[in-house]
Amino acid sequence: MISVNLSATFYLISGILFILALRGLSSPETSRQGNLLGIMGMLIAVIVTFLSVGNFSISLAYVLLSLVLGGSIGAYIAFRIPMTAMPELVAGFHSLVGLAAVFVAIAAFLNPIAFNLGDVGSIKLASLIEMSIGASVGAITFSGSIIAFLKLKGVMSGSPITFKGQHYLNLLFGISIFLLVYFLCKSQSSTLFWIIILISFLIGVLLIIPIGGADMPVVISMLNSYSGWAAAGIGFTLENTALIITGALVGSSGAILSYIMCKSMNRSFFNVILGGFGGEATDDATKKNVEKKPVKSGNAEDAAFLMKNASSVIIVPGYGMAVAQAQHALREMVDKLKKQDIKVSYAIHPVAGRMPGHMNVLLAEANVPYDEVFELEDINNDFANSDVAFVIGANDVTNPIAKTDPNSPIFGMPVLDVEKCKSVLFVKRSLSPGYAGVDNELFYKENTLMLFADAKKKMTEDIVKNLD
Amino acid sequence: MEIDPFIFRLSIFVLSIFVGYYVVWSVTPSLHTPLMSVTNAISSVIIVGAIIAALAGNNNIILDKSSSFGFLAIILAAVNIFGGFLVTQRMLQMYKKKKKDKK
């Protein structure tokens, strides 16, 4: 058994290693090393915990068994999961952190002596508040992530579920949590503790159901943040530095990501959280537009011809590429273009896909070198000097209406200046509007060629054939 | 008068938020997905609480009410730790530069 001070020092070290793990992600070169530092930090924290508890009885064998059991499930998932399923995987993992936080809080509530928090029925006031916050935030993270997971997986429809008085109900539940914590502190009643957890589960569900599919990048980041705050809450209860540092890191990380995502959609955080964005409101208007305006459509042969005669091409991928798993075919196409000395780069909008960085991972999976992939600010000026923009599975993020029409729901959202290219190729299933329910005027531009295809992958493969 | 240890922990917490703020802003946007999976893995350091709870069961009864929640939490956190770090590593392996050095 090691002393409290020594173990606290080691927890501090593992906290620092976690900071360095995140620091490593500032560039792909240092990132792998950063990840190893994170693993080291975790190893230190776990070993120190074993040593400081100092219980080497048969219980330890059970603990190791649980570790191996959970670990092998985790490892199995990590190796088997396809890269396109990354958003739902992350949502699923968040739910586990949330539930683990709830369980630890319950364990601490039932056996406070083990955690040095006082006796059953007379738990220290501060600890009681900390553990109920940890449990509550953990429970919200858990049920919220489950809903996000189901929506991302397509089990549940991605469209927002709203009903009358929804926000008031949430508010009511939120306030009741505070009241219950207050009464819990007065009475130490375990019933109240269970009710707090139960209501928190409900809040998690209610919070996420009104949020639509394309707002998922914000939701995932937000839940990421919550899982951090839950961990920090438990960290305070356990008086554990590693947990407090980590919780704060993860909490602020998720918050920053949510902020970046909201800014990239020019919407406030509350606007996203209150939900109900997108849908069929503008459907009629759209249909009328389709009848009015002429659209030029082409086939794979036309597309190949256009690109062959270009000197520079910019690829704009979106969620549709992920759905169609078209990244490998896309990269094949780019290889052919490069062989003909055509300059090709990729332009990624921050909210393309269903989670921050979603497109980058898919392109990396298809062996696209990361120095050919550019963020919005870095590439937006290049569209004017490029010959062809190849838009695959993206829509709203290219819509010029965001710059021109103050009445449009997406007005002010930073968009890729695709229309400045000499010509635009648009791989899409139909003329239907994107998530925001706004018609994309890019479809009707003089220099746009629509490539209608049910499977974006098939279209890309056909283009590859025609490039020879 | 002595300072309450809680204030020290609060200080660590607040300072860590600031550290997190600056560190995360310096993460390149192309690595935002690995960032999420790795933060997910490290927040599972909550496993230390689970281990304490699990090992607190007395010698005769390994699985009492409290420690069984500890064991469950260990399993959940372990899924996350292994899954989170490994999937991050798998993703990071895929980020490559232009193949000048290759072949």
mmCIF file with all atom_site columns, N, CA, C and O in Angstrom, chain A residues 192-219:
data_model
loop_
_atom_site.group_PDB
_atom_site.id
_atom_site.type_symbol
_atom_site.label_atom_id
_atom_site.label_alt_id
_atom_site.label_comp_id
_atom_site.label_asym_id
_atom_site.label_entity_id
_atom_site.label_seq_id
_atom_site.pdbx_PDB_ins_code
_atom_site.Cartn_x
_atom_site.Cartn_y
_atom_site.Cartn_z
_atom_site.occupancy
_atom_site.B_iso_or_equiv
_atom_site.pdbx_formal_charge
_atom_site.auth_seq_id
_atom_site.auth_comp_id
_atom_site.auth_asym_id
_atom_site.auth_atom_id
_atom_site.pdbx_PDB_model_num
ATOM 1   N N  . LEU A 1 192 ? -34.475 9.462  -2.977  1.00 0.00 ? 192 LEU A N  1
ATOM 2   C CA . LEU A 1 192 ? -34.273 10.697 -3.730  1.00 0.00 ? 192 LEU A CA 1
ATOM 3   C C  . LEU A 1 192 ? -33.108 10.560 -4.701  1.00 0.00 ? 192 LEU A C  1
ATOM 4   O O  . LEU A 1 192 ? -33.154 11.033 -5.837  1.00 0.00 ? 192 LEU A O  1
ATOM 5   N N  . PHE A 1 193 ? -32.049 9.893  -4.247  1.00 0.00 ? 193 PHE A N  1
ATOM 6   C CA . PHE A 1 193 ? -30.875 9.703  -5.100  1.00 0.00 ? 193 PHE A CA 1
ATOM 7   C C  . PHE A 1 193 ? -31.262 8.953  -6.373  1.00 0.00 ? 193 PHE A C  1
ATOM 8   O O  . PHE A 1 193 ? -30.886 9.325  -7.484  1.00 0.00 ? 193 PHE A O  1
ATOM 9   N N  . TRP A 1 194 ? -32.061 7.885  -6.207  1.00 0.00 ? 194 TRP A N  1
ATOM 10  C CA . TRP A 1 194 ? -32.499 7.116  -7.375  1.00 0.00 ? 194 TRP A CA 1
ATOM 11  C C  . TRP A 1 194 ? -33.383 7.963  -8.288  1.00 0.00 ? 194 TRP A C  1
ATOM 12  O O  . TRP A 1 194 ? -33.286 7.879  -9.515  1.00 0.00 ? 194 TRP A O  1
ATOM 13  N N  . ILE A 1 195 ? -34.263 8.772  -7.677  1.00 0.00 ? 195 ILE A N  1
ATOM 14  C CA . ILE A 1 195 ? -35.147 9.608  -8.500  1.00 0.00 ? 195 ILE A CA 1
ATOM 15  C C  . ILE A 1 195 ? -34.332 10.612 -9.318  1.00 0.00 ? 195 ILE A C  1
ATOM 16  O O  . ILE A 1 195 ? -34.617 10.841 -10.498 1.00 0.00 ? 195 ILE A O  1
ATOM 17  N N  . ILE A 1 196 ? -33.291 11.178 -8.698  1.00 0.00 ? 196 ILE A N  1
ATOM 18  C CA . ILE A 1 196 ? -32.441 12.127 -9.433  1.00 0.00 ? 196 ILE A CA 1
ATOM 19  C C  . ILE A 1 196 ? -31.865 11.457 -10.682 1.00 0.00 ? 196 ILE A C  1
ATOM 20  O O  . ILE A 1 196 ? -31.894 12.011 -11.778 1.00 0.00 ? 196 ILE A O  1
ATOM 21  N N  . ILE A 1 197 ? -31.366 10.248 -10.492 1.00 0.00 ? 197 ILE A N  1
ATOM 22  C CA . ILE A 1 197 ? -30.767 9.535  -11.634 1.00 0.00 ? 197 ILE A CA 1
ATOM 23  C C  . ILE A 1 197 ? -31.821 9.267  -12.699 1.00 0.00 ? 197 ILE A C  1
ATOM 24  O O  . ILE A 1 197 ? -31.598 9.478  -13.898 1.00 0.00 ? 197 ILE A O  1
ATOM 25  N N  . LEU A 1 198 ? -32.987 8.845  -12.253 1.00 0.00 ? 198 LEU A N  1
ATOM 26  C CA . LEU A 1 198 ? -34.067 8.512  -13.189 1.00 0.00 ? 198 LEU A CA 1
ATOM 27  C C  . LEU A 1 198 ? -34.472 9.733  -14.023 1.00 0.00 ? 198 LEU A C  1
ATOM 28  O O  . LEU A 1 198 ? -34.590 9.664  -15.256 1.00 0.00 ? 198 LEU A O  1
ATOM 29  N N  . ILE A 1 199 ? -34.685 10.855 -13.339 1.00 0.00 ? 199 ILE A N  1
ATOM 30  C CA . ILE A 1 199 ? -35.086 12.071 -14.047 1.00 0.00 ? 199 ILE A CA 1
ATOM 31  C C  . ILE A 1 199 ? -33.980 12.506 -15.012 1.00 0.00 ? 199 ILE A C  1
ATOM 32  O O  . ILE A 1 199 ? -34.242 12.962 -16.127 1.00 0.00 ? 199 ILE A O  1
ATOM 33  N N  . SER A 1 200 ? -32.733 12.340 -14.585 1.00 0.00 ? 200 SER A N  1
ATOM 34  C CA . SER A 1 200 ? -31.628 12.724 -15.458 1.00 0.00 ? 200 SER A CA 1
ATOM 35  C C  . SER A 1 200 ? -31.632 11.890 -16.742 1.00 0.00 ? 200 SER A C  1
ATOM 36  O O  . SER A 1 200 ? -31.350 12.402 -17.822 1.00 0.00 ? 200 SER A O  1
ATOM 37  N N  . PHE A 1 201 ? -31.952 10.605 -16.606 1.00 0.00 ? 201 PHE A N  1
ATOM 38  C CA . PHE A 1 201 ? -32.072 9.762  -17.806 1.00 0.00 ? 201 PHE A CA 1
ATOM 39  C C  . PHE A 1 201 ? -33.113 10.361 -18.750 1.00 0.00 ? 201 PHE A C  1
ATOM 40  O O  . PHE A 1 201 ? -32.902 10.468 -19.957 1.00 0.00 ? 201 PHE A O  1
ATOM 41  N N  . LEU A 1 202 ? -34.245 10.757 -18.172 1.00 0.00 ? 202 LEU A N  1
ATOM 42  C CA . LEU A 1 202 ? -35.324 11.344 -18.974 1.00 0.00 ? 202 LEU A CA 1
ATOM 43  C C  . LEU A 1 202 ? -34.868 12.625 -19.667 1.00 0.00 ? 202 LEU A C  1
ATOM 44  O O  . LEU A 1 202 ? -35.144 12.837 -20.844 1.00 0.00 ? 202 LEU A O  1
ATOM 45  N N  . ILE A 1 203 ? -34.159 13.473 -18.914 1.00 0.00 ? 203 ILE A N  1
ATOM 46  C CA . ILE A 1 203 ? -33.690 14.735 -19.494 1.00 0.00 ? 203 ILE A CA 1
ATOM 47  C C  . ILE A 1 203 ? -32.806 14.452 -20.705 1.00 0.00 ? 203 ILE A C  1
ATOM 48  O O  . ILE A 1 203 ? -32.931 15.091 -21.746 1.00 0.00 ? 203 ILE A O  1
ATOM 49  N N  . GLY A 1 204 ? -31.917 13.479 -20.549 1.00 0.00 ? 204 GLY A N  1
ATOM 50  C CA . GLY A 1 204 ? -31.020 13.133 -21.656 1.00 0.00 ? 204 GLY A CA 1
ATOM 51  C C  . GLY A 1 204 ? -31.792 12.809 -22.914 1.00 0.00 ? 204 GLY A C  1
ATOM 52  O O  . GLY A 1 204 ? -31.476 13.294 -24.009 1.00 0.00 ? 204 GLY A O  1
ATOM 53  N N  . VAL A 1 205 ? -32.836 11.993 -22.773 1.00 0.00 ? 205 VAL A N  1
ATOM 54  C CA . VAL A 1 205 ? -33.651 11.613 -23.932 1.00 0.00 ? 205 VAL A CA 1
ATOM 55  C C  . VAL A 1 205 ? -34.339 12.840 -24.528 1.00 0.00 ? 205 VAL A C  1
ATOM 56  O O  . VAL A 1 205 ? -34.252 13.113 -25.726 1.00 0.00 ? 205 VAL A O  1
ATOM 57  N N  . LEU A 1 206 ? -34.995 13.614 -23.663 1.00 0.00 ? 206 LEU A N  1
ATOM 58  C CA . LEU A 1 206 ? -35.762 14.777 -24.126 1.00 0.00 ? 206 LEU A CA 1
ATOM 59  C C  . LEU A 1 206 ? -34.869 15.823 -24.784 1.00 0.00 ? 206 LEU A C  1
ATOM 60  O O  . LEU A 1 206 ? -35.289 16.527 -25.696 1.00 0.00 ? 206 LEU A O  1
ATOM 61  N N  . LEU A 1 207 ? -33.634 15.890 -24.300 1.00 0.00 ? 207 LEU A N  1
ATOM 62  C CA . LEU A 1 207 ? -32.711 16.901 -24.810 1.00 0.00 ? 207 LEU A CA 1
ATOM 63  C C  . LEU A 1 207 ? -32.296 16.606 -26.252 1.00 0.00 ? 207 LEU A C  1
ATOM 64  O O  . LEU A 1 207 ? -32.097 17.517 -27.056 1.00 0.00 ? 207 LEU A O  1
ATOM 65  N N  . ILE A 1 208 ? -32.179 15.347 -26.590 1.00 0.00 ? 208 ILE A N  1
ATOM 66  C CA . ILE A 1 208 ? -31.595 15.002 -27.887 1.00 0.00 ? 208 ILE A CA 1
ATOM 67  C C  . ILE A 1 208 ? -32.662 14.730 -28.953 1.00 0.00 ? 208 ILE A C  1
ATOM 68  O O  . ILE A 1 208 ? -32.421 14.953 -30.138 1.00 0.00 ? 208 ILE A O  1
ATOM 69  N N  . ILE A 1 209 ? -33.861 14.243 -28.572 1.00 0.00 ? 209 ILE A N  1
ATOM 70  C CA . ILE A 1 209 ? -34.834 13.889 -29.622 1.00 0.00 ? 209 ILE A CA 1
ATOM 71  C C  . ILE A 1 209 ? -35.231 15.056 -30.534 1.00 0.00 ? 209 ILE A C  1
ATOM 72  O O  . ILE A 1 209 ? -35.503 14.834 -31.695 1.00 0.00 ? 209 ILE A O  1
ATOM 73  N N  . PRO A 1 210 ? -35.271 16.328 -30.055 1.00 0.00 ? 210 PRO A N  1
ATOM 74  C CA . PRO A 1 210 ? -35.686 17.367 -31.010 1.00 0.00 ? 210 PRO A CA 1
ATOM 75  C C  . PRO A 1 210 ? -34.578 17.802 -31.960 1.00 0.00 ? 210 PRO A C  1
ATOM 76  O O  . PRO A 1 210 ? -34.811 18.666 -32.808 1.00 0.00 ? 210 PRO A O  1
ATOM 77  N N  . ILE A 1 211 ? -33.397 17.239 -31.839 1.00 0.00 ? 211 ILE A N  1
ATOM 78  C CA . ILE A 1 211 ? -32.284 17.721 -32.658 1.00 0.00 ? 211 ILE A CA 1
ATOM 79  C C  . ILE A 1 211 ? -32.126 16.847 -33.901 1.00 0.00 ? 211 ILE A C  1
ATOM 80  O O  . ILE A 1 211 ? -32.072 15.620 -33.808 1.00 0.00 ? 211 ILE A O  1
ATOM 81  N N  . GLY A 1 212 ? -32.083 17.497 -35.070 1.00 0.00 ? 212 GLY A N  1
ATOM 82  C CA . GLY A 1 212 ? -32.075 16.777 -36.335 1.00 0.00 ? 212 GLY A CA 1
ATOM 83  C C  . GLY A 1 212 ? -30.724 16.191 -36.699 1.00 0.00 ? 212 GLY A C  1
ATOM 84  O O  . GLY A 1 212 ? -29.705 16.536 -36.114 1.00 0.00 ? 212 GLY A O  1
ATOM 85  N N  . GLY A 1 213 ? -30.755 15.303 -37.692 1.00 0.00 ? 213 GLY A N  1
ATOM 86  C CA . GLY A 1 213 ? -29.583 14.533 -38.091 1.00 0.00 ? 213 GLY A CA 1
ATOM 87  C C  . GLY A 1 213 ? -28.346 15.353 -38.413 1.00 0.00 ? 213 GLY A C  1
ATOM 88  O O  . GLY A 1 213 ? -27.249 15.025 -37.973 1.00 0.00 ? 213 GLY A O  1
ATOM 89  N N  . ALA A 1 214 ? -28.516 16.421 -39.177 1.00 0.00 ? 214 ALA A N  1
ATOM 90  C CA . ALA A 1 214 ? -27.335 17.160 -39.609 1.00 0.00 ? 214 ALA A CA 1
ATOM 91  C C  . ALA A 1 214 ? -26.778 18.045 -38.505 1.00 0.00 ? 214 ALA A C  1
ATOM 92  O O  . ALA A 1 214 ? -25.707 18.602 -38.636 1.00 0.00 ? 214 ALA A O  1
ATOM 93  N N  . ASP A 1 215 ? -27.505 18.171 -37.400 1.00 0.00 ? 215 ASP A N  1
ATOM 94  C CA . ASP A 1 215 ? -26.960 18.909 -36.267 1.00 0.00 ? 215 ASP A CA 1
ATOM 95  C C  . ASP A 1 215 ? -26.157 17.992 -35.360 1.00 0.00 ? 215 ASP A C  1
ATOM 96  O O  . ASP A 1 215 ? -25.685 18.398 -34.300 1.00 0.00 ? 215 ASP A O  1
ATOM 97  N N  . MET A 1 216 ? -26.020 16.738 -35.776 1.00 0.00 ? 216 MET A N  1
ATOM 98  C CA . MET A 1 216 ? -25.326 15.760 -34.949 1.00 0.00 ? 216 MET A CA 1
ATOM 99  C C  . MET A 1 216 ? -23.896 16.162 -34.585 1.00 0.00 ? 216 MET A C  1
ATOM 100 O O  . MET A 1 216 ? -23.441 15.831 -33.493 1.00 0.00 ? 216 MET A O  1
ATOM 101 N N  . PRO A 1 217 ? -23.160 16.865 -35.479 1.00 0.00 ? 217 PRO A N  1
ATOM 102 C CA . PRO A 1 217 ? -21.806 17.259 -35.062 1.00 0.00 ? 217 PRO A CA 1
ATOM 103 C C  . PRO A 1 217 ? -21.835 18.041 -33.750 1.00 0.00 ? 217 PRO A C  1
ATOM 104 O O  . PRO A 1 217 ? -20.984 17.841 -32.885 1.00 0.00 ? 217 PRO A O  1
ATOM 105 N N  . VAL A 1 218 ? -22.839 18.908 -33.599 1.00 0.00 ? 218 VAL A N  1
ATOM 106 C CA . VAL A 1 218 ? -22.937 19.686 -32.359 1.00 0.00 ? 218 VAL A CA 1
ATOM 107 C C  . VAL A 1 218 ? -23.297 18.767 -31.196 1.00 0.00 ? 218 VAL A C  1
ATOM 108 O O  . VAL A 1 218 ? -22.721 18.847 -30.116 1.00 0.00 ? 218 VAL A O  1
ATOM 109 N N  . VAL A 1 219 ? -24.265 17.870 -31.445 1.00 0.00 ? 219 VAL A N  1
ATOM 110 C CA . VAL A 1 219 ? -24.722 16.985 -30.375 1.00 0.00 ? 219 VAL A CA 1
ATOM 111 C C  . VAL A 1 219 ? -23.596 16.104 -29.855 1.00 0.00 ? 219 VAL A C  1
ATOM 112 O O  . VAL A 1 219 ? -23.383 15.988 -28.646 1.00 0.00 ? 219 VAL A O  1
#
